[in-house]
PDB file of C-alpha atoms in Angstrom:
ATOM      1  CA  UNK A  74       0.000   0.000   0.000  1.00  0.00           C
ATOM      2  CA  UNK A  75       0.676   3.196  -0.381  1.00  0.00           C
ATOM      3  CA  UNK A  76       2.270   5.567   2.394  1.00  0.00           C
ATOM      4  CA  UNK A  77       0.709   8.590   2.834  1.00  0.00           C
ATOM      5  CA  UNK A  78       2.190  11.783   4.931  1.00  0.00           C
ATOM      6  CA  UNK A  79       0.357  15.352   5.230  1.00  0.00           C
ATOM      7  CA  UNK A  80       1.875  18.122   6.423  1.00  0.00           C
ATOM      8  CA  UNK A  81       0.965  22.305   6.655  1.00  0.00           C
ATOM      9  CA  UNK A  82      -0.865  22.456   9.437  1.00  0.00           C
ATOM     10  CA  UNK A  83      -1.066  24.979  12.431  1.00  0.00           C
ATOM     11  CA  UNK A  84      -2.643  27.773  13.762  1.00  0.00           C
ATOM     12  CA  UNK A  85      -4.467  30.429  11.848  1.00  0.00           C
ATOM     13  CA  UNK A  86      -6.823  33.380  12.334  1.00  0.00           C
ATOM     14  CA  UNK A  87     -10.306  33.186  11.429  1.00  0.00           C
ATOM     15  CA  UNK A  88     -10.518  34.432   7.537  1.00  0.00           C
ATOM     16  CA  UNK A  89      -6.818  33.039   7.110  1.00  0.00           C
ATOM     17  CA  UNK A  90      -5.388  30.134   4.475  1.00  0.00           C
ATOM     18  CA  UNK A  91      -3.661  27.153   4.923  1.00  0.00           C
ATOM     19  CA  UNK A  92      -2.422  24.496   1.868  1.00  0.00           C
ATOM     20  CA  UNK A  93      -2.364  21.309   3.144  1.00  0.00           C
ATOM     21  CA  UNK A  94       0.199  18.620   1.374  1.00  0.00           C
ATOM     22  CA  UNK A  95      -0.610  14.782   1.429  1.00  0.00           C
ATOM     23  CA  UNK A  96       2.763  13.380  -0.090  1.00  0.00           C
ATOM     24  CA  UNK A  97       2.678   9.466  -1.308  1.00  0.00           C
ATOM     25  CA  UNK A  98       5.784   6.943  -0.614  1.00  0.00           C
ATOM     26  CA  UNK A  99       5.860   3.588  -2.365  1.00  0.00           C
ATOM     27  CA  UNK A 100       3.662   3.969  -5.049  1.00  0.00           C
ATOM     28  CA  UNK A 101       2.739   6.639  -7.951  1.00  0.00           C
ATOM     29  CA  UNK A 102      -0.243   8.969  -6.896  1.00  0.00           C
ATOM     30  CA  UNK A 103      -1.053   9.185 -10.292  1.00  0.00           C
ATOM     31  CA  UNK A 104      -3.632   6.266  -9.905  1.00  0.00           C
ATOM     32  CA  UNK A 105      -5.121   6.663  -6.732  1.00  0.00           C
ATOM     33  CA  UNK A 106      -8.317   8.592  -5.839  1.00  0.00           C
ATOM     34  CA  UNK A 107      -7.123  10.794  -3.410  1.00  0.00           C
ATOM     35  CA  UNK A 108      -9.631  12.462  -0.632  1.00  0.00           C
ATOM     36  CA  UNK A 109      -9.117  14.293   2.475  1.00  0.00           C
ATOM     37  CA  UNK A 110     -10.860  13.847   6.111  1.00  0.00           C
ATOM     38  CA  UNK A 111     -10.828  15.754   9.040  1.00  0.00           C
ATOM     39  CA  UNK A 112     -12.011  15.021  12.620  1.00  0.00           C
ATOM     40  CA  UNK A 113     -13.171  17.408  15.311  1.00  0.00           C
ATOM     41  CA  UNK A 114     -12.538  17.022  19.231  1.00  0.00           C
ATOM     42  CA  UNK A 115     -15.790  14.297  19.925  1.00  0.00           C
ATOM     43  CA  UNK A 116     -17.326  14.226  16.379  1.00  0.00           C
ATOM     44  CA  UNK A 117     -17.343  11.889  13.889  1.00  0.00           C
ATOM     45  CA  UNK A 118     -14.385  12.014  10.971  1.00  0.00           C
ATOM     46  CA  UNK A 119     -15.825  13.339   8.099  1.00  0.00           C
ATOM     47  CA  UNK A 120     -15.196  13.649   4.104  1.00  0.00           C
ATOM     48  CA  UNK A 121     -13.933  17.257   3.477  1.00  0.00           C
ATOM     49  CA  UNK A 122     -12.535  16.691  -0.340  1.00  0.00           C
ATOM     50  CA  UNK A 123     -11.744  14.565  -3.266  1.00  0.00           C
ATOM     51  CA  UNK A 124      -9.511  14.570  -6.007  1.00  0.00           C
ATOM     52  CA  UNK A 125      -9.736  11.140  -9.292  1.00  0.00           C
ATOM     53  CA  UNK A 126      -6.709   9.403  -9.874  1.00  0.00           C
ATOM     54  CA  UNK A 127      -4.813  10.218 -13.379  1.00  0.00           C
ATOM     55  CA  UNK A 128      -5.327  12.931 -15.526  1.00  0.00           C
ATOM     56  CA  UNK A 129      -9.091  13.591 -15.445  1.00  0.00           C
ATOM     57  CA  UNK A 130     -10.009  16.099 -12.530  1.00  0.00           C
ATOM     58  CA  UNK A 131     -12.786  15.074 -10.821  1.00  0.00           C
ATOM     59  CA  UNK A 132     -13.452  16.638  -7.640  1.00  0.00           C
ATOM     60  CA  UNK A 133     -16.141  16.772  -4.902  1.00  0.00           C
ATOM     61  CA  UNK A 134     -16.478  18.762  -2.057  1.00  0.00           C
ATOM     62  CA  UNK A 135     -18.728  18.915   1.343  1.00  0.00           C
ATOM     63  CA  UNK A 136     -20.729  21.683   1.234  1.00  0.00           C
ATOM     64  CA  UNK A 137     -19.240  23.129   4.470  1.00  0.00           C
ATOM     65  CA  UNK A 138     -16.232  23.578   2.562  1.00  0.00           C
ATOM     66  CA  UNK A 139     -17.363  24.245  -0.775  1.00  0.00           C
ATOM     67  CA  UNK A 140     -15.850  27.945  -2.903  1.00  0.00           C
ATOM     68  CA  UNK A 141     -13.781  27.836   0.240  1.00  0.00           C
ATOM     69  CA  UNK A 142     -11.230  25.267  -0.230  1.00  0.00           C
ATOM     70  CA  UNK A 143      -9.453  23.429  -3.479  1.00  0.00           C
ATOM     71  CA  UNK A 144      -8.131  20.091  -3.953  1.00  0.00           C
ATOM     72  CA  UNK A 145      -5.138  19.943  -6.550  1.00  0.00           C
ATOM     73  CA  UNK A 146      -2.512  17.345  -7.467  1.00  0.00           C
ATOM     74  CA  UNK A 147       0.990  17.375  -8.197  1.00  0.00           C
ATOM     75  CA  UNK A 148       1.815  14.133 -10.110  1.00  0.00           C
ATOM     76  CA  UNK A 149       5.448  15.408 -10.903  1.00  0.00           C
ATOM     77  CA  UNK A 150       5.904  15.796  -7.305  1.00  0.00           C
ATOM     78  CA  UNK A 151       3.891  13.027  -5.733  1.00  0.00           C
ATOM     79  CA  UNK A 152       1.413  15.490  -3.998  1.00  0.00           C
ATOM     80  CA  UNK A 153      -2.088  16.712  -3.486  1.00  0.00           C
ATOM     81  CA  UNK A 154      -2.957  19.893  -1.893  1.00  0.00           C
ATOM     82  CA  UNK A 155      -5.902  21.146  -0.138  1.00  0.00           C
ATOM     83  CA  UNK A 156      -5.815  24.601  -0.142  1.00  0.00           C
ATOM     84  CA  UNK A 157      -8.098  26.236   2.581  1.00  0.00           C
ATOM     85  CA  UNK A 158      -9.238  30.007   2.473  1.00  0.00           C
ATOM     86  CA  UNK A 159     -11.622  31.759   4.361  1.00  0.00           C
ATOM     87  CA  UNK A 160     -10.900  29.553   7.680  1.00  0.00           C
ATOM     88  CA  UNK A 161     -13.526  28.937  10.125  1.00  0.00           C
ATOM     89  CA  UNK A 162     -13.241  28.249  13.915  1.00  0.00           C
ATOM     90  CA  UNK A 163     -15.586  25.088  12.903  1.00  0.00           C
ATOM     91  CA  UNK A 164     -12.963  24.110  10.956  1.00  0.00           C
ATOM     92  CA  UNK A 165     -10.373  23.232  13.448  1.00  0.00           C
ATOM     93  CA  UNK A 166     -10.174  19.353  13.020  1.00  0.00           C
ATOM     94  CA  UNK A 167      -7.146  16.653  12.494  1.00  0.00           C
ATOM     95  CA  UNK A 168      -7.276  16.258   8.647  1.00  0.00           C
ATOM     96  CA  UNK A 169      -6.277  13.292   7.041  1.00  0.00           C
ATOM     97  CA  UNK A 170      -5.746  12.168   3.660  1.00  0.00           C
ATOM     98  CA  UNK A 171      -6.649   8.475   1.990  1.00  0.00           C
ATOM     99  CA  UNK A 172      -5.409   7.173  -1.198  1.00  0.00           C
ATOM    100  CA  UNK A 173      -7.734   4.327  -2.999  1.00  0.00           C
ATOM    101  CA  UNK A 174      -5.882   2.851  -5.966  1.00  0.00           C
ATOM    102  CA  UNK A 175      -9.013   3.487  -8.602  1.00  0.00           C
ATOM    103  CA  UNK A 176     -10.282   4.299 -12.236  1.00  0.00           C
ATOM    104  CA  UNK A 177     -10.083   8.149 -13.371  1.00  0.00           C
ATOM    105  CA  UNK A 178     -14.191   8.227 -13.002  1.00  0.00           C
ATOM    106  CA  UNK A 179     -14.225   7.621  -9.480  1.00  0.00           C
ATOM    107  CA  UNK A 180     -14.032   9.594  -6.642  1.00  0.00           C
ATOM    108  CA  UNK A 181     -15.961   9.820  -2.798  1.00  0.00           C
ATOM    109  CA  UNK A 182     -15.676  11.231   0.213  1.00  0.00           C
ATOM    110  CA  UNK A 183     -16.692   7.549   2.367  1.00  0.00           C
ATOM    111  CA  UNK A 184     -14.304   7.070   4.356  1.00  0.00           C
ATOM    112  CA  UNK A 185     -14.592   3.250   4.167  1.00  0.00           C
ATOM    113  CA  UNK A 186     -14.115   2.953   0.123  1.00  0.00           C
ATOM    114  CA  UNK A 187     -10.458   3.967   1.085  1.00  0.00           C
ATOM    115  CA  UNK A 188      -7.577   1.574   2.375  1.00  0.00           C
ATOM    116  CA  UNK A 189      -4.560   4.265   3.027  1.00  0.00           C
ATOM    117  CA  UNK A 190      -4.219   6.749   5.590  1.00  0.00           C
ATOM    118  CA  UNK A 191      -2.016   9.339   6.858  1.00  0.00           C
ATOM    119  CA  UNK A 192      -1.548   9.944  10.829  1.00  0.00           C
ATOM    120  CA  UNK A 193      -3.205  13.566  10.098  1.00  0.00           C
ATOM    121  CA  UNK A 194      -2.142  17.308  10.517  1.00  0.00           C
ATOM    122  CA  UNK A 195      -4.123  19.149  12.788  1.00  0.00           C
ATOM    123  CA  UNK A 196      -5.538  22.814  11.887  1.00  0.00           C
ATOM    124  CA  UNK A 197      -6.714  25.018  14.501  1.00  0.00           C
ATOM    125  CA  UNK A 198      -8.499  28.128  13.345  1.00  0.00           C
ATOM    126  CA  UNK A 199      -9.006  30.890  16.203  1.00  0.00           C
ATOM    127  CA  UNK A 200      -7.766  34.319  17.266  1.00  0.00           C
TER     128      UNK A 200
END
């Protein structure tokens, strides 16, 4: 399987940005379905944003987050991004990000179709 490690986050002021990396080890990116999670203090993980393997750029985004945040890759570099503007106290949360090894056309934000996690970054949004 492959490894996954994110990285980029902190603490930021409410209205601030963050970009979020999710590098891969032992295998190529490139054909995994990539989507990110994040969990709050005593709520339940949830599906933030998505990003289809390959070439074709399929994305999907919870509406909490939606216009607010992006999801990009990097296949040269082994990376996807999330990209957060517009930060929220409500969304201070552990993010993670999965890799599922899948077909360009799919893409989710279940947190059970996916089989590789990272241990998480955690974002804290207050003043």
């Amino acid at each position: 399987q492959v490894q996954l490690v994110e990285s980029g986050g902190g603490l930021v002021q409410p209205g601030g940005s963050l970009r979020l990396s999710c590098a891969a080890f032992g295998g190529t990116l490139e054909y995994y379905a990539i989507a990110w999670f994040r969990q709050a203090p005593g709520k339940e993980r949830e599906g933030v944003s998505c990003i289809s393997s390959e070439d074709v750029t399929y994305t999907t985004f919870a509406d909490s987050v939606k216009v607010r945040f992006t999801i990009s890759r990097d296949n040269t570099r082994n990376v996807v991004y999330l990209q957060m503007n517009s930060l929220k106290p409500e969304d201070t949360a552990v993010y993670y990000c999965a890799a599922e090894f899948a077909s360009s056309s799919w893409c989710g934000l279940d947190s059970a179709d996916f089989s590789s996690w990272g241990q998480g970054t955690q974002v804290i949004v207050s003043s």
